[in-house]
CSV table of C-alpha atoms in Angstrom, one decimal:
chain,number,residue,atom,x,y,z
I,249,GLU,CA,-78.8,-186.0,-66.4
I,250,THR,CA,-81.9,-188.0,-65.7
I,251,GLY,CA,-80.9,-189.7,-62.5
I,252,VAL,CA,-80.2,-193.0,-64.3
I,253,THR,CA,-76.7,-193.3,-65.6
I,254,GLN,CA,-75.5,-195.9,-68.0
I,255,THR,CA,-71.9,-196.7,-69.0
I,256,PRO,CA,-70.4,-197.1,-71.5
I,257,ARG,CA,-72.4,-195.0,-73.9
I,258,HIS,CA,-70.9,-196.8,-76.9
I,259,LEU,CA,-69.5,-200.3,-77.1
I,260,VAL,CA,-68.0,-202.3,-80.0
I,261,MET,CA,-67.3,-205.9,-79.3
I,262,GLY,CA,-66.3,-209.1,-81.1
I,263,MET,CA,-68.5,-212.2,-81.0
I,264,THR,CA,-66.0,-213.9,-78.7
I,265,ASN,CA,-65.6,-211.0,-76.2
I,266,LYS,CA,-67.0,-210.7,-72.7
I,267,LYS,CA,-68.2,-207.2,-71.6
I,268,SER,CA,-70.6,-205.7,-69.1
I,269,LEU,CA,-73.0,-202.8,-69.3
I,270,LYS,CA,-73.5,-200.8,-66.1
I,271,CYS,CA,-76.5,-198.9,-64.9
I,272,GLU,CA,-76.8,-196.7,-61.7
I,273,GLN,CA,-79.9,-194.9,-60.5
I,274,HIS,CA,-79.8,-192.1,-57.9
I,275,LEU,CA,-83.6,-191.8,-57.5
I,276,GLY,CA,-84.2,-194.2,-54.6
I,277,HIS,CA,-86.3,-196.5,-56.8
I,278,ASN,CA,-86.9,-200.1,-56.0
I,279,ALA,CA,-87.2,-201.6,-59.4
I,280,MET,CA,-84.8,-201.7,-62.4
I,281,TYR,CA,-85.2,-202.8,-66.0
I,282,TRP,CA,-83.2,-203.7,-69.1
I,283,TYR,CA,-84.8,-202.9,-72.4
I,284,LYS,CA,-83.5,-203.6,-75.9
I,285,GLN,CA,-84.2,-201.1,-78.7
I,286,SER,CA,-83.6,-202.3,-82.2
I,287,ALA,CA,-84.3,-200.4,-85.4
I,288,LYS,CA,-87.9,-200.5,-86.5
I,289,LYS,CA,-89.0,-202.7,-83.6
I,290,PRO,CA,-90.8,-201.8,-80.3
I,291,LEU,CA,-88.8,-201.7,-77.2
I,292,GLU,CA,-88.3,-205.2,-75.8
I,293,LEU,CA,-88.4,-205.7,-72.1
I,294,MET,CA,-85.5,-208.1,-71.2
I,295,PHE,CA,-85.3,-208.2,-67.4
I,296,VAL,CA,-87.0,-206.8,-64.4
I,297,TYR,CA,-85.6,-206.6,-60.9
I,298,SER,CA,-87.7,-205.6,-58.0
I,299,LEU,CA,-86.1,-205.2,-54.6
I,300,GLU,CA,-83.0,-206.8,-56.1
I,301,GLU,CA,-84.8,-210.0,-57.0
I,302,ARG,CA,-85.2,-210.9,-60.7
I,303,VAL,CA,-89.0,-211.0,-61.3
I,304,GLU,CA,-89.0,-211.1,-65.1
I,305,ASN,CA,-86.9,-212.8,-67.8
I,306,ASN,CA,-88.6,-212.5,-71.1
I,307,SER,CA,-87.1,-215.4,-72.9
I,308,VAL,CA,-83.8,-213.7,-73.3
I,309,PRO,CA,-80.9,-215.9,-74.5
I,310,SER,CA,-78.4,-217.0,-71.9
I,311,ARG,CA,-75.6,-215.0,-73.6
I,312,PHE,CA,-77.2,-212.0,-71.7
I,313,SER,CA,-76.8,-212.3,-67.9
I,314,PRO,CA,-78.2,-209.6,-65.6
I,315,GLU,CA,-76.9,-208.9,-62.1
I,316,CYS,CA,-78.4,-206.6,-59.5
I,317,PRO,CA,-76.1,-206.4,-56.5
I,318,ASN,CA,-78.2,-203.7,-54.8
I,319,SER,CA,-81.2,-201.4,-55.5
I,320,SER,CA,-79.0,-198.7,-57.1
I,321,HIS,CA,-77.0,-200.8,-59.5
I,322,LEU,CA,-77.8,-203.1,-62.4
I,323,PHE,CA,-75.4,-204.9,-64.8
I,324,LEU,CA,-75.9,-206.7,-68.0
I,325,HIS,CA,-73.1,-209.2,-68.7
I,326,LEU,CA,-72.5,-210.1,-72.3
I,327,HIS,CA,-70.7,-213.0,-73.8
I,328,THR,CA,-70.5,-214.7,-77.2
I,329,LEU,CA,-73.0,-212.2,-78.7
I,330,GLN,CA,-74.3,-212.3,-82.3
I,331,PRO,CA,-74.4,-209.4,-84.8
I,332,GLU,CA,-78.2,-209.3,-84.4
I,333,ASP,CA,-77.7,-208.4,-80.8
I,334,SER,CA,-76.4,-205.0,-81.9
I,335,ALA,CA,-78.9,-202.5,-80.5
I,336,LEU,CA,-79.4,-199.7,-78.0
I,337,TYR,CA,-79.7,-201.2,-74.5
I,338,LEU,CA,-81.7,-199.0,-72.1
I,339,CYS,CA,-81.8,-199.2,-68.4
I,340,ALA,CA,-84.7,-197.8,-66.5
I,341,SER,CA,-85.9,-197.6,-62.9
I,342,SER,CA,-89.2,-197.0,-61.2
I,343,GLN,CA,-90.8,-197.0,-57.8
I,344,ASP,CA,-93.2,-199.9,-57.1
I,345,GLY,CA,-92.9,-200.9,-60.7
I,346,THR,CA,-96.1,-199.3,-61.8
I,347,VAL,CA,-95.9,-195.5,-62.1
I,348,GLY,CA,-93.8,-195.0,-65.2
I,349,ALA,CA,-90.1,-195.4,-65.4
I,350,PHE,CA,-87.1,-193.2,-65.8
I,351,PHE,CA,-84.6,-194.1,-68.4
I,352,GLY,CA,-80.8,-193.8,-68.8
I,353,GLN,CA,-79.3,-192.6,-72.0
I,354,GLY,CA,-78.6,-196.1,-73.2
I,355,THR,CA,-75.5,-198.0,-74.4
I,356,ARG,CA,-75.2,-198.3,-78.2
I,357,LEU,CA,-73.8,-201.8,-78.7
I,358,THR,CA,-72.3,-203.0,-81.9
I,359,VAL,CA,-71.3,-206.7,-82.3
I,360,VAL,CA,-68.8,-207.3,-85.1
G,25,GLY,CA,-99.4,-209.2,-74.6
G,26,GLU,CA,-100.8,-207.7,-77.8
G,27,ASP,CA,-99.3,-204.8,-79.6
G,28,VAL,CA,-99.5,-201.1,-78.7
G,29,GLU,CA,-100.0,-199.4,-82.0
G,30,GLN,CA,-98.9,-196.1,-83.3
G,31,SER,CA,-98.4,-194.6,-86.8
G,32,LEU,CA,-94.7,-194.5,-87.6
G,33,PHE,CA,-94.3,-191.0,-89.0
G,34,LEU,CA,-95.8,-187.5,-88.7
G,35,SER,CA,-94.6,-184.3,-90.4
G,36,VAL,CA,-95.9,-180.9,-89.5
G,37,ARG,CA,-94.9,-177.3,-90.0
G,38,GLU,CA,-93.4,-175.2,-87.2
G,39,GLY,CA,-96.2,-173.4,-85.4
G,40,ASP,CA,-98.9,-175.9,-86.3
G,41,SER,CA,-100.4,-178.4,-83.8
G,42,SER,CA,-99.2,-182.1,-83.9
G,43,VAL,CA,-101.5,-184.9,-82.9
G,44,ILE,CA,-99.9,-188.3,-82.3
G,45,ASN,CA,-102.3,-191.2,-81.8
G,46,CYS,CA,-102.0,-194.5,-80.1
G,47,THR,CA,-104.2,-197.6,-79.6
G,48,TYR,CA,-103.5,-199.7,-76.5
G,49,THR,CA,-104.7,-203.1,-75.4
G,50,ASP,CA,-105.0,-203.5,-71.7
G,51,SER,CA,-108.1,-201.9,-70.3
G,52,SER,CA,-106.8,-202.4,-66.8
G,53,SER,CA,-103.8,-200.1,-67.3
G,54,THR,CA,-103.8,-197.7,-64.4
G,55,TYR,CA,-101.6,-195.2,-66.1
G,56,LEU,CA,-100.8,-194.5,-69.8
G,57,TYR,CA,-97.7,-192.7,-70.8
G,58,TRP,CA,-96.0,-190.6,-73.4
G,59,TYR,CA,-92.3,-190.8,-73.7
G,60,LYS,CA,-90.0,-188.7,-76.0
G,61,GLN,CA,-86.7,-189.9,-77.4
G,62,GLU,CA,-84.4,-187.4,-79.1
G,63,PRO,CA,-81.6,-188.7,-81.4
G,64,GLY,CA,-78.9,-190.6,-79.5
G,65,ALA,CA,-80.7,-190.3,-76.2
G,66,GLY,CA,-82.8,-192.5,-73.9
G,67,LEU,CA,-86.5,-192.1,-73.3
G,68,GLN,CA,-87.7,-189.1,-71.4
G,69,LEU,CA,-91.1,-189.3,-69.6
G,70,LEU,CA,-93.1,-186.5,-71.1
G,71,THR,CA,-96.4,-186.9,-69.5
G,72,TYR,CA,-98.9,-189.5,-68.2
G,73,ILE,CA,-102.6,-189.8,-67.6
G,74,PHE,CA,-104.4,-191.7,-64.9
G,75,SER,CA,-107.0,-194.1,-66.3
G,76,ASN,CA,-109.9,-192.4,-64.6
G,77,MET,CA,-109.2,-189.1,-66.5
G,78,ASP,CA,-110.1,-188.3,-70.0
G,79,MET,CA,-107.9,-185.3,-70.5
G,80,LYS,CA,-104.8,-183.8,-69.0
G,81,GLN,CA,-103.2,-180.6,-70.1
G,82,ASP,CA,-99.6,-179.5,-69.3
G,83,GLN,CA,-98.5,-176.3,-71.0
G,84,ARG,CA,-98.3,-177.1,-74.7
G,85,LEU,CA,-99.2,-180.8,-74.2
G,86,THR,CA,-102.7,-182.2,-74.1
G,87,VAL,CA,-103.4,-185.8,-73.6
G,88,LEU,CA,-106.8,-187.3,-74.5
G,89,LEU,CA,-107.9,-190.7,-73.3
G,90,ASN,CA,-110.8,-192.6,-74.7
G,91,LYS,CA,-111.1,-195.7,-72.6
G,92,LYS,CA,-114.0,-197.2,-74.6
G,93,ASP,CA,-112.0,-197.3,-77.8
G,94,LYS,CA,-108.6,-197.7,-75.9
G,95,HIS,CA,-107.3,-194.7,-77.8
G,96,LEU,CA,-104.7,-192.3,-76.4
G,97,SER,CA,-103.5,-189.1,-78.2
G,98,LEU,CA,-100.9,-186.5,-77.6
G,99,ARG,CA,-101.5,-183.0,-78.9
G,100,ILE,CA,-98.5,-180.6,-79.1
G,101,ALA,CA,-99.6,-177.0,-79.6
G,102,ASP,CA,-97.4,-174.5,-81.5
G,103,THR,CA,-94.9,-177.3,-82.5
G,104,GLN,CA,-91.3,-176.2,-82.5
G,105,THR,CA,-88.3,-177.7,-84.3
G,106,GLY,CA,-87.0,-178.8,-80.9
G,107,ASP,CA,-90.1,-181.1,-80.7
G,108,SER,CA,-88.6,-183.2,-83.5
G,109,ALA,CA,-88.2,-186.7,-81.9
G,110,ILE,CA,-89.7,-190.1,-81.6
G,111,TYR,CA,-92.7,-190.3,-79.3
G,112,PHE,CA,-93.7,-193.5,-77.6
G,113,CYS,CA,-96.9,-194.3,-75.9
G,114,ALA,CA,-96.9,-197.0,-73.3
G,115,GLU,CA,-99.3,-198.9,-71.2
G,116,THR,CA,-98.9,-201.0,-68.1
G,117,GLN,CA,-99.5,-204.8,-68.5
G,118,GLY,CA,-99.1,-206.7,-65.2
G,119,GLY,CA,-97.1,-203.8,-63.8
G,120,LYS,CA,-94.7,-203.7,-66.8
G,121,LEU,CA,-94.4,-200.9,-69.3
G,122,ILE,CA,-95.3,-202.0,-72.8
G,123,PHE,CA,-94.3,-199.6,-75.6
G,124,GLY,CA,-95.6,-198.9,-79.0
G,125,GLN,CA,-93.1,-198.7,-82.0
G,126,GLY,CA,-92.9,-194.9,-81.7
G,127,THR,CA,-94.0,-192.1,-83.9
G,128,GLU,CA,-91.2,-190.1,-85.5
G,129,LEU,CA,-92.3,-186.4,-85.5
G,130,SER,CA,-90.6,-184.2,-88.1
G,131,VAL,CA,-91.1,-180.4,-87.7
G,132,LYS,CA,-90.3,-178.4,-90.8
G,133,PRO,CA,-89.5,-174.7,-90.5
């Protein structure tokens, strides 16, 4: 285990469903991130939370809604997704937001 | 920001050295990183180099940094089949990690 745990590991959802991805870090870090990894594309930074405040939202559609209730937990709420949203969603955490990041195993999302 | 660029594929024979190259864009990056992603897994921080260094060695891994050319490389000595994975370089832009597309390393026995 890397210290960053994501659940579920796999998720299949219909376009009208609502689901949530969960991330938990046990490293005492103060920043958390959501990345999207699609085939043949660079990792896309979606959201950044620092000290539980959202500091970055990279033009992500509103059908993705992040939540950071405390410094150890990060959620990504999903609703009315599109098939092109199918990807690996990676959570990461870091300290001070500058010295690298530690990643979870990811959630493989398939939208049908 | 602009793209961090890597070649997409590299194939080597077991026991040979692998060299994975990366061109980054932000000369103010404090750290530059190499991450490894095995199939079905997240990214694992492999090594990093501070921007005032030009070389860092860690067992079989050697990182070379050419700040003038904004070129970063990762050399893996005595490459093993377990090294087969996708390798990402990353720079920091405004405190955020920006990744290249990744280089898929294939190690043939």
